[in-house]
């Protein structure tokens, strides 16, 4: 098609990265009629990844160029942290990205004119510069997180000792201060290699000042006005990040019939439950927990007396063990393979009250179903947006990455979540505490006249949902990004 723009989106490994990149691509295609090619590192080892890729390409609207993740076994420790592995993979992957981009530039009917990379992909901006393409960084999370990334190299100079040992919150100009216990994973230990890698990509984002065209962030103006203002104000964070910041969110998935194939039994079960009566429990693409915590969670759900759907994974003493292997066991209807890890008699006692799904659930279908009234979530940004845009309040159960920050944002600033008194990665949350937070968001009290009282969290999430719908109806800032390519 004449004058049609062709943009290339680069996704780093991990479904939590690929899913929002696909959503961004779809928005460009369906709202702005662009041609989109996604370059993605895929491993084909997981059922969940296959599903995500299949749904993205069905209909033929988006092309995906798949690259196998580079072999980094000789470069880093096998047990290196996720951020280290991601940064090394993306660095080692630059030659393959160059080949893919050059190939597209030489063969595509519409020559690609822009490259959008996620935060781990800034090394590839140089390749786009060589090919004379426009260059953007896409932050698949929120503006407060972007502020921390931009300010991290300054904090590195200001703060002595470990961040987690500091007594006072860190002041990020124009933004909510960040408590030491809420720092992102790579800031937990400054002596770990991932901290240096983290500083590397934090320094990589302002590269767009010199050779790039802007930063896209998956939020919207009314949700994070203060942080966005700081990022654009030359006297605040805009003094570091001088490139334009576009609030392009909320980018969220919609239910997809391909994604829900084979789970008709689950929809059928949900159809039979009362409105807003089911709590959905899931820890994103990578979240895992210890055996002890899993036992307490099972007891807590049972004691709460509420209906539930729980996406189960085998227990392990790490919070992010499934990051590179999500859903690799495939679907195990009813979670029967994993029920051996649950308290004795749990499945029969909760028969028909609770549903277990193994490894990977049809999350969007679940959260859009009217019977779902709560989400016990690890606070990944995509999951949270899927919850908020469906008006579902959350129990914040942060595990890794920037999830502690997210939990604080949801509980203290946005009022869309409650959280247990202890931080799940520091201490086991016991069954009574779990039952209590589940009831807090699920049970709607009645006054003496049997009139339902308002639940402030449910009301809060519905207000934010309205602002999300409004942002979506205005079309976000993507139109501006598209327009710069037309100039
Ligand atoms: N997801 C899903 N089924 C699952 C677990 C996760 O469909 O059982 C999807 C979820 O809907 C979201 C993404 O995987 O779109 C997870 O992204 P998020 O940012 O919430 O967390 P991450 O996986 O990056 O920690």
Coordinates of C-alpha atoms and ligand atoms in Angstrom, one line a residue:
X1 CA 0.0 0.0 0.0
X2 CA 1.3 3.4 -1.0
X3 CA 2.8 5.5 1.9
X4 CA 2.1 2.8 4.4
X5 CA 4.7 2.9 7.3
X6 CA 6.5 -0.3 8.3
X7 CA 7.7 -0.5 11.9
X8 CA 9.8 -3.2 13.4
X9 CA 9.4 -4.1 17.1
X10 CA 12.1 -6.0 18.9
X11 CA 11.2 -8.1 21.9
X12 CA 13.6 -9.5 24.4
X13 CA 13.1 -13.1 25.7
X14 CA 10.3 -13.9 28.1
X15 CA 6.5 -13.9 27.6
X16 CA 6.1 -10.9 30.0
X17 CA 8.1 -8.9 27.3
X18 CA 6.7 -10.5 24.2
X19 CA 3.0 -10.1 25.1
X20 CA 3.0 -6.2 25.5
X21 CA 5.2 -5.9 22.3
X22 CA 2.5 -7.9 20.4
X23 CA -0.2 -5.6 21.9
X24 CA 1.7 -2.5 20.8
X25 CA 2.1 -4.0 17.3
X26 CA -1.7 -4.8 17.1
X27 CA -2.5 -1.2 18.2
X28 CA -0.3 0.1 15.3
X29 CA -2.0 -2.2 12.8
X30 CA -5.6 -1.9 13.9
X31 CA -5.7 1.8 14.9
X32 CA -3.2 3.2 12.5
X33 CA -3.0 0.8 9.5
X34 CA 0.8 0.3 9.8
X35 CA 2.7 -2.7 8.7
X36 CA 4.3 -4.4 11.7
X37 CA 7.1 -6.9 12.0
X38 CA 8.2 -8.2 15.4
X39 CA 11.7 -9.6 15.9
X40 CA 11.5 -12.0 18.9
X41 CA 13.8 -14.4 20.6
X42 CA 11.8 -17.5 20.9
X43 CA 12.7 -20.9 22.3
X44 CA 9.7 -23.1 21.2
X45 CA 10.0 -25.1 24.4
X46 CA 6.8 -23.9 26.0
X47 CA 3.2 -24.5 25.3
X48 CA 2.4 -20.9 26.5
X49 CA 4.9 -19.4 24.1
X50 CA 3.5 -21.4 21.1
X51 CA 0.0 -20.2 22.0
X52 CA 1.1 -16.5 22.3
X53 CA 2.9 -16.7 18.9
X54 CA 0.0 -18.4 17.2
X55 CA -2.6 -15.9 18.3
X56 CA -0.3 -13.0 17.4
X57 CA 0.1 -14.1 13.8
X58 CA -3.4 -15.5 13.2
X59 CA -5.2 -13.3 10.7
X60 CA -1.9 -12.5 9.1
X61 CA -1.8 -8.9 10.4
X62 CA 1.6 -9.1 12.1
X63 CA 4.7 -10.9 10.9
X64 CA 7.1 -12.4 13.4
X65 CA 10.7 -13.0 12.6
X66 CA 11.8 -15.6 15.2
X67 CA 15.4 -15.7 16.4
X68 CA 16.7 -18.5 18.6
X69 CA 18.2 -17.1 21.8
X70 CA 22.0 -17.0 21.5
X71 CA 23.9 -19.7 23.4
X72 CA 25.4 -17.8 26.4
X73 CA 26.5 -20.8 28.3
X74 CA 30.2 -20.0 27.8
X75 CA 29.8 -16.3 28.7
X76 CA 27.9 -16.4 32.0
X77 CA 27.3 -18.6 35.0
X78 CA 24.4 -21.0 34.5
X79 CA 22.7 -19.6 37.7
X80 CA 23.2 -15.9 36.8
X81 CA 20.2 -13.7 37.6
X82 CA 17.5 -13.1 35.0
X83 CA 18.6 -9.5 34.3
X84 CA 22.2 -10.6 33.7
X85 CA 21.0 -13.4 31.3
X86 CA 18.7 -11.0 29.5
X87 CA 21.3 -8.3 29.0
X88 CA 23.9 -10.8 27.8
X89 CA 21.5 -12.5 25.5
X90 CA 20.4 -9.2 23.9
X91 CA 24.1 -8.1 23.5
X92 CA 25.2 -11.4 22.0
X93 CA 22.0 -11.3 19.8
X94 CA 22.9 -8.1 18.1
X95 CA 24.5 -9.8 15.0
X96 CA 21.3 -11.9 14.5
X97 CA 19.2 -8.7 15.0
X98 CA 21.4 -6.9 12.4
X99 CA 20.9 -9.8 9.9
X100 CA 17.1 -9.8 10.5
X101 CA 16.8 -6.0 10.1
X102 CA 19.1 -5.8 7.0
X103 CA 17.1 -8.6 5.4
X104 CA 13.9 -6.8 6.1
X105 CA 15.4 -3.6 4.7
X106 CA 16.5 -5.4 1.6
X107 CA 13.4 -7.5 0.9
X108 CA 10.3 -6.1 2.5
X109 CA 7.8 -4.6 0.0
X110 CA 7.5 -1.6 2.3
X111 CA 11.0 -0.7 3.7
X112 CA 11.0 -0.5 7.5
X113 CA 11.4 3.0 8.7
X114 CA 11.4 2.7 12.5
X115 CA 12.7 0.3 15.1
X116 CA 11.1 0.1 18.6
X117 CA 13.1 -1.9 21.2
X118 CA 12.1 -2.8 24.7
X119 CA 14.4 -1.8 27.6
X120 CA 16.7 -4.7 27.2
X121 CA 17.2 -4.0 23.5
X122 CA 18.9 -0.6 23.4
X123 CA 22.1 -2.2 22.0
X124 CA 20.2 -2.7 18.8
X125 CA 19.5 1.1 18.4
X126 CA 22.9 1.4 16.7
X127 CA 21.9 -1.0 14.0
X128 CA 18.7 1.0 13.3
X129 CA 20.9 4.1 13.1
X130 CA 23.1 2.4 10.5
X131 CA 20.0 1.6 8.5
X132 CA 18.7 5.2 8.9
X133 CA 15.5 4.1 10.7
X134 CA 13.7 6.1 13.4
X135 CA 14.4 4.7 16.9
X136 CA 12.2 4.4 20.0
X137 CA 12.5 2.6 23.3
X138 CA 9.3 0.9 24.6
X139 CA 8.9 0.6 28.4
X140 CA 6.3 -2.1 28.9
X141 CA 5.8 -1.0 32.5
X142 CA 4.8 2.3 34.1
X143 CA 6.1 5.9 34.3
X144 CA 7.3 5.7 37.9
X145 CA 9.4 2.7 36.9
X146 CA 10.8 4.6 33.9
X147 CA 11.7 7.4 36.3
X148 CA 13.7 5.1 38.5
X149 CA 15.5 3.7 35.4
X150 CA 16.4 7.2 34.3
X151 CA 17.5 8.2 37.8
X152 CA 19.3 5.0 38.8
X153 CA 22.8 6.1 37.6
X154 CA 22.4 9.2 39.8
X155 CA 21.3 7.2 42.8
X156 CA 24.3 5.0 42.1
X157 CA 26.6 8.0 42.7
X158 CA 24.5 9.4 45.7
X159 CA 23.9 6.3 47.8
X160 CA 26.6 4.6 49.8
X161 CA 26.2 0.9 50.7
X162 CA 23.3 -1.3 49.9
X163 CA 20.1 0.3 48.9
X164 CA 18.1 -2.1 51.1
X165 CA 20.0 -1.0 54.2
X166 CA 19.1 2.7 53.8
X167 CA 16.7 4.2 56.3
X168 CA 15.1 6.9 54.2
X169 CA 13.2 6.6 50.9
X170 CA 15.0 7.6 47.7
X171 CA 14.0 10.9 46.3
X172 CA 13.4 10.7 42.6
X173 CA 12.8 14.3 41.3
X174 CA 9.1 15.1 40.8
X175 CA 8.0 11.5 41.6
X176 CA 6.9 9.5 44.6
X177 CA 9.9 8.6 46.8
X178 CA 10.9 4.9 46.6
X179 CA 11.2 3.0 49.8
X180 CA 14.4 0.9 50.2
X181 CA 12.4 -2.3 50.5
X182 CA 10.6 -1.6 47.2
X183 CA 13.7 -1.3 45.0
X184 CA 13.8 -3.4 41.8
X185 CA 15.5 -6.8 41.9
X186 CA 18.8 -5.8 40.4
X187 CA 19.2 -3.1 43.1
X188 CA 18.9 -5.6 45.9
X189 CA 22.6 -6.4 45.8
X190 CA 25.0 -3.9 44.4
X191 CA 27.8 -6.6 44.3
X192 CA 25.9 -8.9 42.0
X193 CA 26.8 -8.7 38.3
X194 CA 23.1 -7.9 37.4
X195 CA 23.5 -4.5 39.1
X196 CA 26.2 -3.5 36.6
X197 CA 24.1 -4.8 33.8
X198 CA 21.1 -2.9 35.1
X199 CA 23.0 0.3 35.2
X200 CA 24.1 -0.4 31.7
X201 CA 20.6 -0.5 30.3
X202 CA 19.5 2.4 32.5
X203 CA 22.2 4.4 30.8
X204 CA 21.1 3.0 27.4
X205 CA 17.7 4.5 27.5
X206 CA 18.8 8.2 27.3
X207 CA 20.8 7.1 24.1
X208 CA 17.5 8.1 22.4
X209 CA 18.4 11.7 23.3
X210 CA 21.2 11.7 20.7
X211 CA 20.2 9.1 18.1
X212 CA 16.6 8.4 18.9
X213 CA 13.1 9.7 18.6
X214 CA 11.3 9.0 21.8
X215 CA 10.3 6.7 24.6
X216 CA 6.9 4.9 24.7
X217 CA 5.5 3.9 28.1
X218 CA 2.6 1.7 28.8
X219 CA 0.6 4.1 30.9
X220 CA -1.8 7.0 30.4
X221 CA -1.7 10.7 31.3
X222 CA -4.3 10.8 34.0
X223 CA -3.0 7.7 35.8
X224 CA 0.6 9.0 36.2
X225 CA 0.5 12.7 35.6
X226 CA 3.1 13.6 38.1
X227 CA 5.7 11.1 36.9
X228 CA 5.1 12.0 33.2
X229 CA 5.5 15.6 34.0
X230 CA 8.8 15.0 35.7
X231 CA 10.0 13.0 32.7
X232 CA 9.2 15.9 30.4
X233 CA 10.4 18.8 32.6
X234 CA 13.9 19.9 31.8
X235 CA 14.4 20.9 35.4
X236 CA 13.5 17.5 36.7
X237 CA 14.0 14.0 35.0
X238 CA 13.5 15.6 31.6
X239 CA 16.9 17.1 32.1
X240 CA 18.3 13.5 31.8
X241 CA 15.8 12.1 29.3
X242 CA 15.4 14.8 26.8
X243 CA 13.6 12.8 24.1
X244 CA 9.8 12.9 23.9
X245 CA 7.9 10.6 26.3
X246 CA 4.7 9.1 24.8
X247 CA 2.1 7.6 27.2
X248 CA 0.7 5.0 24.8
X249 CA -1.3 2.9 27.3
X250 CA -3.2 1.1 28.5
X251 CA -2.0 -1.6 26.1
X252 CA -3.9 -4.7 27.2
X253 CA -5.0 -8.0 25.6
X254 CA -8.6 -8.7 24.8
X255 CA -10.0 -12.3 25.0
X256 CA -8.9 -14.4 22.1
X257 CA -10.8 -17.5 20.9
X258 CA -7.4 -19.2 19.9
X259 CA -6.1 -18.6 23.4
X260 CA -9.1 -20.1 25.1
X261 CA -9.3 -23.3 22.9
X262 CA -9.4 -26.4 25.1
X263 CA -10.5 -24.5 28.2
X264 CA -14.2 -24.5 27.5
X265 CA -14.7 -26.5 30.7
X266 CA -13.3 -23.6 32.7
X267 CA -15.6 -21.0 31.0
X268 CA -18.5 -23.4 31.7
X269 CA -17.5 -23.6 35.4
X270 CA -17.2 -19.8 35.6
X271 CA -20.6 -19.4 33.8
X272 CA -22.2 -21.3 36.7
X273 CA -20.8 -19.0 39.5
X274 CA -22.4 -15.9 40.9
X275 CA -21.3 -12.5 39.8
X276 CA -17.9 -11.2 41.1
X277 CA -17.7 -14.3 43.4
X278 CA -14.4 -15.9 42.2
X279 CA -10.9 -14.9 43.1
X280 CA -8.3 -15.6 40.4
X281 CA -4.8 -16.5 41.7
X282 CA -1.8 -16.3 39.4
X283 CA 1.8 -15.2 39.4
X284 CA 2.5 -14.2 35.9
X285 CA 4.7 -15.9 33.4
X286 CA 7.6 -16.5 35.7
X287 CA 6.4 -16.5 39.4
X288 CA 7.0 -19.5 41.6
X289 CA 7.0 -20.1 45.4
X290 CA 8.3 -22.4 48.1
X291 CA 6.5 -25.6 49.2
X292 CA 5.7 -24.1 52.5
X293 CA 4.2 -21.0 51.0
X294 CA 2.1 -23.1 48.6
X295 CA 0.7 -25.0 51.5
X296 CA -0.3 -21.8 53.3
X297 CA -1.8 -20.4 50.2
X298 CA -3.9 -23.5 49.7
X299 CA -5.1 -23.4 53.3
X300 CA -5.7 -19.6 53.1
X301 CA -7.9 -20.0 50.0
X302 CA -9.8 -22.8 51.6
X303 CA -10.3 -20.9 54.9
X304 CA -11.5 -17.8 53.1
X305 CA -14.6 -19.8 52.0
X306 CA -14.4 -18.0 48.6
X307 CA -14.5 -19.6 45.1
X308 CA -11.2 -19.5 43.3
X309 CA -9.2 -20.4 40.2
X310 CA -5.6 -21.0 40.9
X311 CA -2.8 -21.3 38.2
X312 CA -0.5 -23.7 39.9
X313 CA 3.3 -24.3 39.4
X314 CA 5.5 -26.9 41.1
X315 CA 7.0 -25.3 44.2
X316 CA 10.6 -24.2 44.3
X317 CA 12.6 -21.9 46.6
X318 CA 12.9 -19.1 44.1
X319 CA 10.4 -16.4 43.1
X320 CA 11.1 -16.3 39.4
X321 CA 12.0 -19.9 38.5
X322 CA 9.5 -20.2 35.6
X323 CA 10.7 -17.0 33.7
X324 CA 12.4 -18.7 30.8
X325 CA 10.3 -21.9 30.9
X326 CA 6.7 -20.7 31.4
X327 CA 4.1 -23.4 30.7
X328 CA 6.7 -25.9 29.4
X329 CA 4.7 -28.8 30.9
X330 CA 1.7 -28.0 28.8
X331 CA -1.8 -28.0 30.1
X332 CA -2.8 -30.4 32.8
X333 CA -6.5 -30.0 33.2
X334 CA -7.6 -29.6 36.7
X335 CA -4.0 -29.4 37.9
X336 CA -4.0 -33.2 38.8
X337 CA -0.2 -33.6 38.3
X338 CA 0.5 -30.7 40.7
X339 CA -2.1 -31.6 43.3
X340 CA 0.5 -33.8 45.1
X341 CA 2.1 -30.6 46.4
X342 CA -1.2 -29.5 48.0
X343 CA -2.4 -30.3 51.5
X344 CA -4.0 -33.7 51.8
X345 CA -7.7 -33.7 51.0
X346 CA -7.5 -30.1 49.6
X347 CA -8.9 -31.0 46.2
X348 CA -11.8 -33.0 47.5
X349 CA -12.7 -30.4 50.2
X350 CA -12.6 -27.6 47.6
X351 CA -14.3 -29.6 44.9
X352 CA -16.5 -27.3 42.8
X353 CA -15.5 -24.3 44.9
X354 CA -12.0 -24.1 43.5
X355 CA -10.5 -24.9 40.1
X356 CA -6.8 -25.6 39.6
X357 CA -5.1 -24.9 36.3
X358 CA -1.6 -26.1 35.7
X359 CA 1.2 -23.7 34.6
X360 CA -0.6 -21.3 32.3
X361 CA -4.2 -20.1 32.4
X362 CA -6.3 -18.2 29.9
X363 CA -5.9 -15.1 32.0
X364 CA -7.6 -12.5 29.9
X365 CA -10.7 -14.7 29.5
X366 CA -10.8 -15.3 33.2
X367 CA -10.4 -11.6 34.1
X368 CA -13.1 -10.5 31.7
X369 CA -15.6 -13.0 33.0
X370 CA -18.3 -11.4 35.2
X371 CA -18.0 -14.1 37.8
X372 CA -14.5 -12.9 38.7
X373 CA -14.3 -10.4 41.5
X374 CA -10.7 -10.4 42.6
X375 CA -7.2 -11.2 41.6
X376 CA -4.4 -12.4 43.8
X377 CA -1.5 -11.2 41.6
X378 CA 2.2 -11.0 41.6
X379 CA 1.7 -7.4 40.3
X380 CA 3.3 -7.8 36.9
X381 CA 2.3 -4.6 35.0
X382 CA 0.5 -6.5 32.2
X383 CA -1.5 -8.5 34.7
X384 CA -2.4 -5.4 36.7
X385 CA -3.6 -3.6 33.6
X386 CA -5.7 -6.6 32.6
X387 CA -7.2 -6.5 36.1
X388 CA -7.7 -2.8 36.3
X389 CA -9.3 -2.5 32.8
X390 CA -11.8 -5.1 33.8
X391 CA -12.6 -3.5 37.1
X392 CA -11.1 -6.3 39.2
X393 CA -9.5 -5.4 42.5
X394 CA -6.2 -7.1 43.5
X395 CA -4.3 -8.6 46.4
X396 CA -0.7 -7.5 45.8
X397 CA 1.7 -10.4 46.1
X398 CA 4.9 -9.0 44.5
X399 CA 7.7 -11.5 43.8
X400 CA 10.5 -10.1 41.6
X401 CA 11.5 -7.4 39.0
X402 CA 9.7 -4.1 39.7
X403 CA 6.8 -5.8 41.3
X404 CA 7.3 -4.4 44.8
X405 CA 7.2 -0.9 43.4
X406 CA 4.0 -1.8 41.5
X407 CA 2.4 -3.2 44.7
X408 CA 3.1 0.1 46.5
X409 CA 1.6 2.0 43.6
X410 CA -1.5 -0.1 43.5
X411 CA -2.1 -0.1 47.3
X412 CA -0.9 3.3 48.4
X413 CA -1.4 5.6 45.4
X414 CA -4.1 4.1 43.2
X415 CA -6.2 2.3 45.9
X416 CA -6.9 -0.7 43.6
X417 CA -5.3 -3.4 45.8
X418 CA -4.8 -4.6 49.4
X419 CA -1.7 -6.5 50.5
X420 CA -0.7 -8.9 53.3
X421 CA 1.2 -7.4 56.2
X422 CA 4.4 -9.2 55.3
X423 CA 6.3 -9.1 52.0
X424 CA 5.9 -12.6 50.4
X425 CA 9.6 -12.7 49.3
X426 CA 10.8 -12.0 52.9
X427 CA 8.5 -14.2 55.0
X428 CA 5.9 -16.9 54.5
X429 CA 2.4 -15.3 54.5
X430 CA 0.4 -17.6 56.7
X431 CA -3.1 -19.0 56.0
X432 CA -5.0 -16.7 58.3
X433 CA -3.5 -13.6 56.8
X434 CA -4.3 -15.0 53.3
X435 CA -7.9 -15.8 54.2
X436 CA -8.3 -12.3 55.7
X437 CA -7.0 -10.4 52.6
X438 CA -9.0 -12.6 50.3
X439 CA -12.2 -11.8 52.3
X440 CA -11.3 -8.2 52.4
X441 CA -11.6 -7.8 48.7
X442 CA -14.2 -10.5 48.0
X443 CA -16.8 -10.1 50.7
X444 CA -19.2 -7.3 50.3
X445 CA -20.6 -6.4 53.8
X446 CA -24.3 -5.6 54.3
X447 CA -25.7 -3.0 56.8
X448 CA -28.5 -3.7 59.2
X449 CA -31.0 -3.2 56.5
X450 CA -29.3 -5.8 54.3
X451 CA -28.1 -3.0 51.9
X452 CA -24.7 -3.8 50.4
X453 CA -22.0 -1.5 51.8
X454 CA -19.5 0.0 49.3
X455 CA -16.1 -1.8 49.2
X456 CA -13.5 1.1 48.8
X457 CA -11.1 -1.1 46.8
X458 CA -13.8 -2.2 44.4
X459 CA -15.0 1.4 44.0
X460 CA -11.3 2.5 43.6
X461 CA -10.6 0.1 40.8
X462 CA -13.8 1.0 39.0
X463 CA -12.8 4.7 39.0
X464 CA -9.4 3.9 37.5
X465 CA -11.1 1.6 35.0
X466 CA -13.1 4.6 33.8
X467 CA -10.0 6.7 33.3
X468 CA -8.4 3.8 31.3
X469 CA -11.5 3.6 29.1
X470 CA -11.3 7.3 28.5
X471 CA -7.6 7.1 27.7
X472 CA -8.3 4.3 25.2
X473 CA -11.2 6.3 23.6
X474 CA -8.8 9.2 23.0
X475 CA -6.4 6.9 21.2
X476 CA -3.4 7.6 23.4
X477 CA -0.2 9.1 22.0
X478 CA 0.5 6.5 19.3
X479 CA -1.0 8.8 16.7
X480 CA 1.8 11.3 17.5
X481 CA 4.4 8.6 17.0
X482 CA 2.9 7.6 13.7
X483 CA 2.6 11.3 12.6
X484 CA 6.4 11.8 13.1
X485 CA 7.0 9.1 10.6
X486 CA 4.8 10.9 8.1
X487 CA 6.6 14.2 8.3
Ligands
LIG1 N1 -0.4 -14.8 31.5 C1 -1.4 -15.7 31.1 N2 -1.6 -16.8 31.7 C2 -0.9 -17.2 32.8 C3 0.1 -16.3 33.3 C4 0.3 -15.1 32.6 O1 -2.1 -15.4 30.0 O2 -1.2 -18.2 33.4 C5 -0.2 -13.5 30.8 C6 -0.9 -12.4 31.5 O3 -2.2 -12.3 31.0 C7 0.1 -11.2 31.1 C8 1.4 -11.9 31.0 O4 1.2 -13.2 30.8 O5 -0.4 -10.7 29.9 C9 2.3 -11.7 32.2 O6 2.8 -10.4 32.2 P1 3.1 -9.6 33.5 O7 3.6 -8.2 33.2 O8 1.8 -9.5 34.3 O9 4.1 -10.4 34.4 P2 5.5 -11.1 34.0 O10 5.1 -12.4 33.5 O11 6.2 -10.3 33.1 O12 6.1 -11.2 35.4

